[in-house]
């Protein structure tokens, strides 16, 4: 009897090892470090981000490949960072720059998976050829379900001119989550996919659009943040730009922050961003609850990332597009169940990793975890050694590109280096200065640190890809 039992156990183990794990791939748009587990703002309320982080590995020095949506997401999905693809801008069309690239979901499909998604994963397109299914409508190439918007707009922040993005506005809406739609509908559909049986392993993507602007969410998400209680961003320092070189000052001092202050909207903006994060957190909770109840609970890898961060006044900046940590640093958390091909022991709950990693590494990490062949023509490094041991040696730096090949930020565990066209530089010691208040690049005693950072910059950097001459 004992021999039979042992044989049965051995067979089960073989079965488990040969099964491919599922992947739940969650993207959050424009979320900086204002989640409880990253400590970016003392008032934020994110129990669901925090419970996911606590159940696997939280990366505390994860950086985006680029400081805006399109180049960041293109890099994540293609495994090609901007300095390889030539895609640096939101205005460049991914398929004009990379007509033949096989993106992450299609790569999984070709290797035996069912790939499907909902909400914003790529930059306002689905790219139907990359997915087996998409909600709401793959054929229309529109990743967004119906979402409630106020009839009269703007609600709070007046328009100042054509330079102002039309969605920069905020308000508490008198609607339920269901009436709001948007991310509620996305998470409903994703939950339904988690709830049912599948013939193949799945790569399932959930794209949460909040806290991307406009910061309109149901009013209950504003309630924990009364306006008279709102605290300014901990990273804000009034004279912070004084030691930043001229190109950096120009990049920092954009018109939004000045406009918002003039109209007395700074604290209202902070309140609305906190409310939008709180809403995104609740939507994430719906997906995590669905997975908990799902037959796939114990065989699904969960990855959560945001495409870049966001300034709310730090360095006199509002928005993204900068190399500072407020924008370049992002949430990244990965939970791996036991028994997957690339990490049999799974991740350990409560792991925290301080190594500098880039989101462009997700492609290689996922193929490695799932036992798929490594894609050869990409520039993506598997994070599995860090998922196995969060303090494993990691001699790499993370590169974040801005709008031009010559403008970038480079992050190691302790140092951050920013380079602008024309040769201007910044250097920060985030071990002692996490908000990057003191630029050390001009202080001679840091010359050796500067030289070390310069030596880590890639030798070959692609120019901006142009689809037509002189465009
Ligand atoms: Ca974004
Ligand atoms: Ca400063």
Coordinates of C-alpha atoms and ligand atoms in Angstrom, one line a residue:
X1 CA 0.0 0.0 0.0
X2 CA 2.8 2.4 0.9
X3 CA 4.6 1.7 -2.4
X4 CA 1.4 2.5 -4.3
X5 CA 0.9 5.8 -2.4
X6 CA 4.5 6.8 -3.1
X7 CA 4.1 6.0 -6.8
X8 CA 0.9 8.1 -6.9
X9 CA 2.7 11.0 -5.3
X10 CA 5.6 10.7 -7.8
X11 CA 3.1 10.7 -10.7
X12 CA 1.3 13.8 -9.4
X13 CA 4.6 15.7 -9.1
X14 CA 5.5 14.8 -12.7
X15 CA 2.1 16.0 -13.8
X16 CA 2.4 19.3 -11.9
X17 CA 5.9 19.9 -13.3
X18 CA 4.8 19.4 -16.9
X19 CA 1.8 21.8 -16.6
X20 CA 2.4 25.3 -17.7
X21 CA 1.4 28.0 -15.2
X22 CA -1.0 30.7 -16.1
X23 CA 0.0 34.4 -16.1
X24 CA -2.2 37.2 -14.8
X25 CA -0.5 40.4 -16.1
X26 CA -1.8 43.5 -14.4
X27 CA -0.9 47.0 -15.6
X28 CA -1.8 50.2 -13.8
X29 CA -1.6 53.5 -15.6
X30 CA 0.4 56.5 -14.3
X31 CA 0.8 55.1 -10.7
X32 CA 3.8 56.4 -8.9
X33 CA 5.0 55.2 -5.5
X34 CA 1.9 56.4 -3.6
X35 CA 1.0 52.9 -2.5
X36 CA 1.3 51.8 1.2
X37 CA 4.1 49.3 0.6
X38 CA 6.2 51.8 -1.3
X39 CA 5.6 54.6 1.2
X40 CA 5.3 57.5 -1.3
X41 CA 2.4 59.4 0.5
X42 CA 1.4 59.0 4.1
X43 CA -2.4 59.3 3.4
X44 CA -2.7 56.7 0.5
X45 CA -5.1 53.8 1.1
X46 CA -4.1 50.7 -0.9
X47 CA -4.9 47.5 1.0
X48 CA -5.1 45.4 -2.2
X49 CA -1.8 46.6 -3.7
X50 CA -0.2 45.9 -0.2
X51 CA -1.7 42.4 0.1
X52 CA -0.5 41.4 -3.3
X53 CA 3.0 42.8 -2.6
X54 CA 3.1 41.0 0.8
X55 CA 2.2 37.7 -0.9
X56 CA 5.2 37.6 -3.2
X57 CA 8.2 39.8 -4.1
X58 CA 8.0 43.6 -4.0
X59 CA 10.7 45.4 -6.1
X60 CA 11.5 48.7 -4.4
X61 CA 13.9 49.9 -7.1
X62 CA 12.0 49.1 -10.3
X63 CA 12.2 51.6 -13.1
X64 CA 10.3 52.1 -16.3
X65 CA 12.1 51.8 -19.6
X66 CA 10.7 55.2 -20.7
X67 CA 9.0 58.1 -18.9
X68 CA 5.8 58.0 -20.9
X69 CA 3.1 55.5 -21.8
X70 CA 3.8 54.5 -25.4
X71 CA 7.6 53.9 -25.3
X72 CA 7.3 52.3 -21.9
X73 CA 4.6 49.9 -22.9
X74 CA 6.1 49.1 -26.2
X75 CA 9.4 48.2 -24.5
X76 CA 7.6 46.0 -22.0
X77 CA 5.6 44.2 -24.7
X78 CA 8.3 43.9 -27.3
X79 CA 11.3 43.3 -24.9
X80 CA 13.0 46.1 -26.8
X81 CA 13.9 49.3 -24.9
X82 CA 13.8 52.6 -26.7
X83 CA 17.6 52.6 -27.4
X84 CA 17.1 49.4 -29.4
X85 CA 13.8 50.2 -31.1
X86 CA 14.0 53.9 -31.8
X87 CA 10.6 54.5 -30.2
X88 CA 10.9 57.3 -27.7
X89 CA 7.6 59.3 -28.1
X90 CA 3.9 58.9 -27.4
X91 CA 3.3 60.2 -30.9
X92 CA 5.3 57.4 -32.7
X93 CA 3.0 54.5 -33.9
X94 CA 4.3 51.2 -32.6
X95 CA 3.5 49.2 -35.7
X96 CA 5.3 51.8 -37.9
X97 CA 8.4 51.5 -35.8
X98 CA 8.2 47.7 -35.2
X99 CA 6.0 46.3 -38.0
X100 CA 7.0 42.7 -37.4
X101 CA 7.6 42.5 -33.7
X102 CA 6.1 39.5 -31.9
X103 CA 4.7 40.9 -28.7
X104 CA 4.5 39.1 -25.4
X105 CA 0.9 37.7 -25.7
X106 CA 1.5 36.5 -29.2
X107 CA 4.7 34.8 -28.1
X108 CA 2.8 33.0 -25.4
X109 CA 0.0 32.0 -27.9
X110 CA 2.6 30.6 -30.3
X111 CA 3.9 28.5 -27.4
X112 CA 0.6 26.9 -26.4
X113 CA -1.2 29.6 -24.4
X114 CA -4.5 31.4 -24.8
X115 CA -3.7 35.1 -24.6
X116 CA -6.4 37.6 -23.8
X117 CA -6.8 41.0 -22.2
X118 CA -8.9 44.0 -21.4
X119 CA -8.3 47.7 -20.7
X120 CA -5.2 49.7 -21.5
X121 CA -2.2 47.5 -22.1
X122 CA -0.7 49.2 -25.2
X123 CA -1.0 52.9 -25.9
X124 CA -4.7 53.4 -26.7
X125 CA -4.7 50.4 -29.1
X126 CA -5.3 46.7 -28.7
X127 CA -3.0 45.6 -31.6
X128 CA -5.5 42.8 -32.4
X129 CA -2.9 40.5 -34.0
X130 CA -1.2 40.1 -30.7
X131 CA -4.1 38.6 -28.8
X132 CA -6.5 35.6 -29.1
X133 CA -9.3 37.6 -27.4
X134 CA -9.9 41.1 -26.0
X135 CA -12.6 42.9 -24.2
X136 CA -14.6 45.0 -25.1
X137 CA -13.9 44.5 -28.8
X138 CA -10.8 43.3 -30.5
X139 CA -12.2 44.1 -34.0
X140 CA -12.6 47.8 -33.1
X141 CA -9.1 48.0 -31.7
X142 CA -10.5 50.0 -28.7
X143 CA -9.3 48.7 -25.3
X144 CA -11.8 50.8 -23.3
X145 CA -15.3 49.8 -22.2
X146 CA -17.9 52.6 -21.7
X147 CA -17.0 55.0 -18.9
X148 CA -19.1 57.6 -17.2
X149 CA -18.0 61.2 -17.8
X150 CA -19.6 64.5 -16.5
X151 CA -21.6 66.3 -19.1
X152 CA -20.0 69.7 -18.3
X153 CA -16.3 69.8 -18.5
X154 CA -13.9 70.9 -17.2
X155 CA -15.3 70.4 -13.7
X156 CA -12.5 71.9 -11.5
X157 CA -9.4 73.0 -13.4
X158 CA -10.1 75.7 -16.0
X159 CA -8.6 75.4 -19.4
X160 CA -5.6 77.7 -20.0
X161 CA -4.8 77.0 -23.6
X162 CA -4.1 74.5 -26.3
X163 CA -1.0 73.3 -24.5
X164 CA -3.2 71.8 -21.7
X165 CA -4.1 68.2 -22.0
X166 CA -7.9 68.0 -22.1
X167 CA -8.1 65.3 -19.5
X168 CA -6.3 67.3 -16.7
X169 CA -9.3 67.7 -14.4
X170 CA -10.8 66.0 -11.4
X171 CA -14.1 65.4 -9.6
X172 CA -16.0 63.1 -7.3
X173 CA -18.8 61.5 -9.3
X174 CA -22.2 60.7 -7.9
X175 CA -22.3 57.3 -9.5
X176 CA -21.9 53.7 -8.4
X177 CA -18.9 51.6 -9.5
X178 CA -21.1 49.8 -12.0
X179 CA -22.6 53.0 -13.4
X180 CA -19.0 54.4 -13.7
X181 CA -18.0 51.4 -15.9
X182 CA -14.5 51.7 -17.2
X183 CA -12.1 49.7 -14.9
X184 CA -15.1 48.2 -13.2
X185 CA -16.1 46.5 -16.5
X186 CA -12.5 45.5 -17.2
X187 CA -12.2 43.8 -13.9
X188 CA -15.6 42.1 -14.2
X189 CA -14.5 40.6 -17.5
X190 CA -11.1 39.5 -16.2
X191 CA -12.8 38.0 -13.2
X192 CA -15.1 36.0 -15.5
X193 CA -12.0 34.6 -17.3
X194 CA -10.5 33.6 -14.0
X195 CA -13.6 31.9 -12.9
X196 CA -14.0 29.5 -15.9
X197 CA -12.1 26.4 -17.1
X198 CA -9.6 26.8 -19.9
X199 CA -8.4 24.3 -22.4
X200 CA -5.0 25.9 -22.5
X201 CA -2.9 27.8 -19.9
X202 CA -3.7 31.5 -20.1
X203 CA -1.8 34.8 -20.4
X204 CA -4.5 37.1 -19.1
X205 CA -3.9 40.9 -19.1
X206 CA -5.8 43.4 -17.0
X207 CA -5.2 47.0 -17.8
X208 CA -6.4 49.4 -15.1
X209 CA -6.7 53.0 -16.5
X210 CA -6.9 54.9 -13.2
X211 CA -5.0 56.7 -11.8
X212 CA -4.5 58.1 -15.4
X213 CA -6.3 61.4 -15.9
X214 CA -9.0 62.5 -15.8
X215 CA -9.3 61.9 -12.1
X216 CA -13.0 61.3 -12.1
X217 CA -14.0 58.4 -9.9
X218 CA -17.1 57.5 -7.8
X219 CA -17.4 59.9 -4.8
X220 CA -17.0 57.2 -2.2
X221 CA -13.3 57.0 -3.1
X222 CA -12.9 60.7 -2.3
X223 CA -14.4 60.3 1.2
X224 CA -11.3 59.0 3.1
X225 CA -9.4 62.1 1.9
X226 CA -11.1 65.3 3.2
X227 CA -9.6 68.4 1.5
X228 CA -8.6 70.1 4.7
X229 CA -6.5 67.1 5.7
X230 CA -4.5 66.8 2.5
X231 CA -0.7 66.7 2.9
X232 CA 1.6 68.0 0.2
X233 CA 3.9 65.4 -1.6
X234 CA 6.7 64.4 0.8
X235 CA 9.2 64.9 -2.1
X236 CA 8.3 68.6 -2.6
X237 CA 10.9 71.2 -1.8
X238 CA 10.3 74.8 -2.8
X239 CA 13.9 75.6 -4.1
X240 CA 14.6 72.1 -5.3
X241 CA 15.4 73.2 -8.9
X242 CA 18.1 75.6 -7.9
X243 CA 20.9 73.1 -8.2
X244 CA 19.5 71.5 -11.4
X245 CA 21.1 72.4 -14.8
X246 CA 19.1 74.6 -17.2
X247 CA 17.8 71.8 -19.4
X248 CA 16.5 70.0 -16.3
X249 CA 15.0 73.2 -14.9
X250 CA 13.1 73.7 -18.1
X251 CA 11.9 70.2 -18.1
X252 CA 10.8 70.5 -14.5
X253 CA 9.0 73.8 -14.6
X254 CA 6.2 73.0 -16.9
X255 CA 3.1 75.1 -17.2
X256 CA 0.7 72.7 -15.4
X257 CA 2.0 73.2 -11.8
X258 CA 2.0 77.0 -12.1
X259 CA -1.6 76.9 -13.6
X260 CA -2.8 74.5 -10.9
X261 CA -1.4 76.7 -8.1
X262 CA -2.8 79.9 -9.6
X263 CA -6.3 78.3 -9.4
X264 CA -5.9 77.0 -5.9
X265 CA -6.2 73.4 -7.1
X266 CA -3.0 71.8 -5.8
X267 CA -4.6 70.1 -2.8
X268 CA -7.7 69.2 -4.8
X269 CA -5.4 67.5 -7.4
X270 CA -3.6 65.6 -4.7
X271 CA -6.9 64.6 -3.2
X272 CA -8.2 63.4 -6.6
X273 CA -5.0 61.4 -7.3
X274 CA -5.3 59.7 -3.9
X275 CA -9.0 59.0 -4.7
X276 CA -8.1 57.6 -8.1
X277 CA -5.4 55.3 -6.6
X278 CA -7.9 54.2 -4.0
X279 CA -10.4 53.4 -6.7
X280 CA -7.7 51.4 -8.7
X281 CA -6.9 49.6 -5.5
X282 CA -10.6 48.5 -5.1
X283 CA -10.6 47.3 -8.8
X284 CA -7.4 45.4 -8.2
X285 CA -9.1 43.8 -5.1
X286 CA -11.9 42.5 -7.3
X287 CA -9.4 40.7 -9.5
X288 CA -7.4 39.3 -6.6
X289 CA -10.7 38.1 -5.0
X290 CA -11.7 36.4 -8.3
X291 CA -8.3 34.7 -8.4
X292 CA -8.7 33.5 -4.8
X293 CA -11.9 31.8 -5.6
X294 CA -10.7 30.5 -9.0
X295 CA -9.8 27.0 -9.9
X296 CA -6.5 28.5 -11.2
X297 CA -5.5 30.1 -7.9
X298 CA -2.6 27.8 -7.2
X299 CA -1.2 27.7 -10.7
X300 CA -1.2 31.4 -11.7
X301 CA 1.8 33.8 -11.7
X302 CA 0.7 37.3 -10.8
X303 CA 2.6 40.3 -12.1
X304 CA 1.7 43.9 -11.4
X305 CA 3.4 47.0 -12.8
X306 CA 2.8 50.7 -13.7
X307 CA 4.1 52.1 -16.9
X308 CA 5.8 55.2 -15.2
X309 CA 5.3 57.4 -12.2
X310 CA 3.8 60.9 -11.8
X311 CA 4.8 64.3 -10.3
X312 CA 2.4 66.3 -8.2
X313 CA 4.6 69.4 -7.7
X314 CA 7.9 67.8 -6.9
X315 CA 10.6 69.7 -8.9
X316 CA 7.8 72.2 -9.8
X317 CA 6.5 69.6 -12.2
X318 CA 3.1 68.1 -12.8
X319 CA 2.8 65.0 -15.0
X320 CA 5.4 62.6 -16.3
X321 CA 8.2 62.8 -19.0
X322 CA 11.1 63.4 -16.5
X323 CA 14.1 61.3 -15.4
X324 CA 13.6 61.9 -11.7
X325 CA 12.5 59.2 -9.4
X326 CA 9.0 60.5 -9.0
X327 CA 8.4 59.6 -12.6
X328 CA 11.0 56.9 -13.4
X329 CA 10.4 54.6 -10.4
X330 CA 7.4 52.3 -10.6
X331 CA 5.5 49.7 -8.5
X332 CA 6.5 46.2 -9.5
X333 CA 5.3 43.0 -7.7
X334 CA 5.5 39.4 -8.7
X335 CA 4.0 36.4 -7.1
X336 CA 5.0 32.9 -8.3
X337 CA 3.2 29.8 -7.0
X338 CA 5.1 26.6 -6.3
X339 CA 5.8 24.1 -9.1
X340 CA 6.4 26.4 -12.0
X341 CA 9.1 25.3 -14.5
X342 CA 11.5 28.2 -13.8
X343 CA 11.1 28.5 -10.1
X344 CA 9.9 25.3 -8.5
X345 CA 9.9 26.7 -5.0
X346 CA 7.8 29.8 -6.0
X347 CA 8.3 33.2 -4.4
X348 CA 8.4 33.7 -0.7
X349 CA 5.7 35.8 0.8
X350 CA 7.0 39.1 2.1
X351 CA 10.1 39.2 -0.1
X352 CA 11.5 42.7 -0.8
X353 CA 14.1 43.3 -3.4
X354 CA 16.2 46.5 -3.6
X355 CA 18.1 45.6 -6.7
X356 CA 17.7 48.1 -9.7
X357 CA 15.5 46.4 -12.3
X358 CA 13.7 47.5 -15.4
X359 CA 10.2 46.6 -16.6
X360 CA 11.7 45.7 -20.0
X361 CA 12.9 42.6 -18.0
X362 CA 9.4 41.2 -17.7
X363 CA 9.4 39.5 -21.1
X364 CA 12.4 37.3 -20.3
X365 CA 11.2 36.8 -16.7
X366 CA 7.9 35.4 -17.8
X367 CA 9.3 33.1 -20.5
X368 CA 11.9 31.8 -18.0
X369 CA 9.2 31.2 -15.3
X370 CA 6.9 29.4 -17.6
X371 CA 9.6 27.3 -19.3
X372 CA 9.1 28.8 -22.7
X373 CA 12.1 29.2 -25.0
X374 CA 13.9 32.5 -24.4
X375 CA 13.2 34.9 -27.2
X376 CA 16.5 35.5 -28.8
X377 CA 16.1 38.9 -30.5
X378 CA 15.2 41.0 -27.4
X379 CA 17.0 43.0 -24.7
X380 CA 15.4 41.7 -21.6
X381 CA 17.0 40.0 -18.6
X382 CA 15.3 37.4 -16.5
X383 CA 14.6 38.5 -12.9
X384 CA 14.2 34.9 -11.8
X385 CA 17.5 35.0 -9.8
X386 CA 16.0 37.8 -7.8
X387 CA 12.7 36.0 -7.3
X388 CA 14.7 33.1 -5.9
X389 CA 16.9 35.3 -3.7
X390 CA 16.1 38.9 -3.5
X391 CA 19.6 39.8 -2.4
X392 CA 21.4 37.7 -5.2
X393 CA 24.2 39.6 -6.9
X394 CA 22.9 41.9 -9.6
X395 CA 25.6 44.1 -11.2
X396 CA 23.1 45.7 -13.6
X397 CA 21.7 49.2 -13.9
X398 CA 18.2 50.2 -15.1
X399 CA 17.9 52.7 -17.9
X400 CA 14.9 55.1 -18.3
X401 CA 14.7 57.0 -21.6
X402 CA 13.1 60.4 -22.0
X403 CA 12.0 62.0 -25.3
X404 CA 15.4 62.0 -27.0
X405 CA 18.2 59.4 -27.3
X406 CA 20.6 61.8 -25.4
X407 CA 18.1 62.3 -22.5
X408 CA 18.0 59.5 -20.0
X409 CA 18.3 58.4 -16.4
X410 CA 20.3 55.5 -15.1
X411 CA 19.6 53.9 -11.8
X412 CA 21.8 51.6 -9.6
X413 CA 20.8 50.5 -6.1
X414 CA 22.4 53.6 -4.5
X415 CA 23.0 56.2 -7.3
X416 CA 20.9 57.9 -9.9
X417 CA 22.4 59.6 -12.9
X418 CA 20.5 61.9 -15.4
X419 CA 22.0 63.0 -18.7
X420 CA 20.6 65.7 -21.0
X421 CA 21.3 66.6 -24.6
X422 CA 24.3 69.0 -24.5
X423 CA 26.0 67.1 -21.8
X424 CA 24.3 68.5 -18.6
X425 CA 24.2 66.0 -15.8
X426 CA 22.7 65.3 -12.4
X427 CA 23.8 62.8 -9.8
X428 CA 21.9 61.8 -6.6
X429 CA 22.8 59.5 -3.7
X430 CA 19.4 57.9 -3.0
X431 CA 20.8 56.1 0.0
X432 CA 20.8 59.4 1.9
X433 CA 18.6 61.5 -0.4
X434 CA 15.6 59.5 -1.6
X435 CA 13.8 62.6 -3.0
X436 CA 16.8 63.7 -5.0
X437 CA 17.1 67.1 -3.5
X438 CA 20.9 67.5 -3.7
X439 CA 22.5 67.3 -7.1
X440 CA 26.1 66.0 -6.6
X441 CA 27.2 66.2 -10.2
X442 CA 29.0 69.5 -9.8
X443 CA 30.8 68.5 -6.6
X444 CA 34.3 67.4 -7.5
X445 CA 34.5 64.7 -4.7
X446 CA 31.8 62.8 -6.6
X447 CA 33.8 62.6 -9.9
X448 CA 34.5 58.9 -9.5
X449 CA 30.8 58.1 -8.9
X450 CA 29.9 60.1 -12.0
X451 CA 32.5 58.2 -14.1
X452 CA 31.1 54.9 -12.8
X453 CA 27.6 55.8 -13.9
X454 CA 28.7 57.1 -17.3
X455 CA 30.5 53.8 -17.9
X456 CA 27.1 52.0 -17.5
X457 CA 25.4 53.8 -20.4
X458 CA 24.8 51.6 -23.4
X459 CA 27.4 52.2 -26.2
X460 CA 24.9 51.9 -29.0
X461 CA 21.8 54.1 -28.9
X462 CA 19.3 54.0 -31.7
X463 CA 18.2 57.4 -33.2
X464 CA 14.5 58.3 -33.1
X465 CA 12.8 56.1 -35.7
X466 CA 11.3 58.1 -38.5
X467 CA 8.8 56.4 -40.8
X468 CA 9.3 59.1 -43.5
X469 CA 12.3 61.2 -44.3
X470 CA 12.2 64.7 -42.8
X471 CA 9.1 63.9 -40.8
Ligands
LIG1 CA1 0.9 56.0 -18.5
LIG2 CA1 17.6 70.3 -5.6

